[in-house]
Short mmCIF file of the C-alpha atoms (twelve columns), coordinates in Angstrom:
data_MODEL
# 
_entry.id   MODEL 
# 
loop_
_atom_site.group_PDB 
_atom_site.id 
_atom_site.type_symbol 
_atom_site.label_atom_id 
_atom_site.label_alt_id 
_atom_site.label_comp_id 
_atom_site.label_asym_id 
_atom_site.label_seq_id 
_atom_site.Cartn_x 
_atom_site.Cartn_y 
_atom_site.Cartn_z 
_atom_site.pdbx_PDB_model_num 
ATOM 1  C CA . UNK A 1  -31.874 -60.757 43.374 1 
ATOM 2  C CA . UNK A 2  -34.673 -62.882 42.161 1 
ATOM 3  C CA . UNK A 3  -35.017 -64.359 38.111 1 
ATOM 4  C CA . UNK A 4  -38.111 -63.738 36.274 1 
ATOM 5  C CA . UNK A 5  -39.819 -65.204 33.256 1 
ATOM 6  C CA . UNK A 6  -37.754 -65.151 30.904 1 
ATOM 7  C CA . UNK A 7  -37.696 -66.501 26.945 1 
ATOM 8  C CA . UNK A 8  -35.130 -70.241 26.103 1 
ATOM 9  C CA . UNK A 9  -32.295 -68.351 25.430 1 
ATOM 10 C CA . UNK A 10 -33.391 -65.880 27.929 1 
ATOM 11 C CA . UNK A 11 -32.246 -64.869 31.476 1 
ATOM 12 C CA . UNK A 12 -34.465 -61.886 33.757 1 
ATOM 13 C CA . UNK A 13 -33.239 -60.719 36.610 1 
ATOM 14 C CA . UNK A 14 -36.256 -58.927 39.490 1 
ATOM 15 C CA . UNK A 15 -33.382 -57.065 41.778 1 
ATOM 16 C CA . UNK A 16 -35.367 -55.966 45.022 1 
ATOM 17 C CA . UNK A 17 -35.568 -54.276 48.465 1 
ATOM 18 C CA . UNK A 18 -38.107 -56.699 50.126 1 
ATOM 19 C CA . UNK A 19 -41.077 -56.688 47.219 1 
ATOM 20 C CA . UNK A 20 -40.106 -53.109 45.775 1 
ATOM 21 C CA . UNK A 21 -38.459 -53.928 42.821 1 
ATOM 22 C CA . UNK A 22 -35.111 -51.081 41.445 1 
ATOM 23 C CA . UNK A 23 -34.183 -52.386 38.534 1 
ATOM 24 C CA . UNK A 24 -33.984 -55.328 36.439 1 
ATOM 25 C CA . UNK A 25 -31.460 -56.630 34.483 1 
ATOM 26 C CA . UNK A 26 -31.776 -59.046 30.984 1 
ATOM 27 C CA . UNK A 27 -29.257 -60.998 29.786 1 
ATOM 28 C CA . UNK A 28 -29.590 -63.310 26.306 1 
ATOM 29 C CA . UNK A 29 -29.070 -62.585 22.436 1 
ATOM 30 C CA . UNK A 30 -30.967 -59.784 21.709 1 
ATOM 31 C CA . UNK A 31 -32.696 -57.076 24.597 1 
ATOM 32 C CA . UNK A 32 -34.956 -53.937 23.722 1 
ATOM 33 C CA . UNK A 33 -32.497 -51.160 24.689 1 
ATOM 34 C CA . UNK A 34 -33.760 -48.634 24.458 1 
ATOM 35 C CA . UNK A 35 -36.592 -48.245 26.571 1 
ATOM 36 C CA . UNK A 36 -36.007 -44.469 28.314 1 
ATOM 37 C CA . UNK A 37 -35.531 -41.556 26.254 1 
ATOM 38 C CA . UNK A 38 -32.286 -39.188 27.218 1 
ATOM 39 C CA . UNK A 39 -29.008 -38.730 25.617 1 
ATOM 40 C CA . UNK A 40 -27.274 -41.774 24.968 1 
ATOM 41 C CA . UNK A 41 -23.282 -41.675 25.840 1 
ATOM 42 C CA . UNK A 42 -21.130 -44.070 25.408 1 
ATOM 43 C CA . UNK A 43 -18.119 -45.295 27.991 1 
ATOM 44 C CA . UNK A 44 -16.656 -47.747 29.906 1 
ATOM 45 C CA . UNK A 45 -17.484 -50.402 27.602 1 
ATOM 46 C CA . UNK A 46 -21.298 -50.151 27.239 1 
ATOM 47 C CA . UNK A 47 -23.810 -47.545 26.159 1 
ATOM 48 C CA . UNK A 48 -26.363 -45.212 28.814 1 
ATOM 49 C CA . UNK A 49 -29.254 -44.022 28.356 1 
ATOM 50 C CA . UNK A 50 -28.845 -40.094 31.009 1 
ATOM 51 C CA . UNK A 51 -31.434 -38.575 31.518 1 
ATOM 52 C CA . UNK A 52 -31.245 -34.768 33.002 1 
ATOM 53 C CA . UNK A 53 -34.274 -34.400 36.676 1 
ATOM 54 C CA . UNK A 54 -34.063 -32.304 39.136 1 
ATOM 55 C CA . UNK A 55 -31.268 -30.109 38.008 1 
ATOM 56 C CA . UNK A 56 -28.868 -32.739 37.428 1 
ATOM 57 C CA . UNK A 57 -27.953 -35.739 35.290 1 
ATOM 58 C CA . UNK A 58 -29.630 -40.074 36.039 1 
ATOM 59 C CA . UNK A 59 -28.345 -43.419 34.351 1 
ATOM 60 C CA . UNK A 60 -31.599 -45.582 33.287 1 
ATOM 61 C CA . UNK A 61 -30.685 -48.125 31.509 1 
ATOM 62 C CA . UNK A 62 -27.451 -48.833 29.763 1 
ATOM 63 C CA . UNK A 63 -26.666 -52.487 28.226 1 
ATOM 64 C CA . UNK A 64 -23.519 -53.943 27.522 1 
ATOM 65 C CA . UNK A 65 -22.803 -55.927 24.041 1 
ATOM 66 C CA . UNK A 66 -20.123 -58.667 24.091 1 
ATOM 67 C CA . UNK A 67 -19.129 -60.916 22.160 1 
ATOM 68 C CA . UNK A 68 -19.530 -63.970 24.338 1 
ATOM 69 C CA . UNK A 69 -22.796 -65.603 25.336 1 
ATOM 70 C CA . UNK A 70 -24.615 -63.606 26.587 1 
ATOM 71 C CA . UNK A 71 -24.903 -61.461 23.665 1 
ATOM 72 C CA . UNK A 72 -26.517 -58.447 24.975 1 
ATOM 73 C CA . UNK A 73 -27.061 -57.471 29.209 1 
ATOM 74 C CA . UNK A 74 -29.384 -54.673 29.330 1 
ATOM 75 C CA . UNK A 75 -30.326 -52.972 32.942 1 
ATOM 76 C CA . UNK A 76 -32.342 -50.446 33.490 1 
ATOM 77 C CA . UNK A 77 -33.884 -48.656 36.348 1 
ATOM 78 C CA . UNK A 78 -37.567 -49.303 38.164 1 
ATOM 79 C CA . UNK A 79 -40.760 -46.939 38.251 1 
ATOM 80 C CA . UNK A 80 -39.482 -45.844 41.936 1 
ATOM 81 C CA . UNK A 81 -38.617 -41.995 43.020 1 
ATOM 82 C CA . UNK A 82 -36.549 -40.116 45.971 1 
ATOM 83 C CA . UNK A 83 -33.898 -42.380 47.667 1 
ATOM 84 C CA . UNK A 84 -35.170 -45.663 45.875 1 
ATOM 85 C CA . UNK A 85 -34.179 -44.218 43.110 1 
ATOM 86 C CA . UNK A 86 -30.699 -43.056 44.315 1 
ATOM 87 C CA . UNK A 87 -30.122 -46.282 44.641 1 
ATOM 88 C CA . UNK A 88 -31.122 -47.712 42.369 1 
ATOM 89 C CA . UNK A 89 -29.032 -45.909 39.450 1 
ATOM 90 C CA . UNK A 90 -26.388 -46.428 41.664 1 
ATOM 91 C CA . UNK A 91 -27.077 -50.595 41.429 1 
ATOM 92 C CA . UNK A 92 -27.744 -49.816 37.468 1 
ATOM 93 C CA . UNK A 93 -24.133 -48.063 37.273 1 
ATOM 94 C CA . UNK A 94 -22.805 -50.651 39.218 1 
ATOM 95 C CA . UNK A 95 -23.209 -53.901 36.925 1 
ATOM 96 C CA . UNK A 96 -20.072 -55.017 35.561 1 
ATOM 97 C CA . UNK A 97 -20.843 -57.718 33.750 1 
ATOM 98 C CA . UNK A 98 -18.084 -60.472 33.847 1 
# 
């Protein structure tokens, strides 16, 4: 996980394997959710954007809204393909703000 540029009240992280970015995480007051088009699904304390791709459903991004700071945690999958896309989606699904 590598910090990226962010505003004064926010943090952004890239989840990488080598130089390849698999997913991004924003933690701050107000995210730009959603960035992908798809079905909006609310479950497990988060709102997710799910797409149909190659006959299966993939969760492309997740938004956690909280009372405490950071108010929003937004996780999204980078533009990767194949096994990297599967790994990125699993990583996105595993985020649990505690």
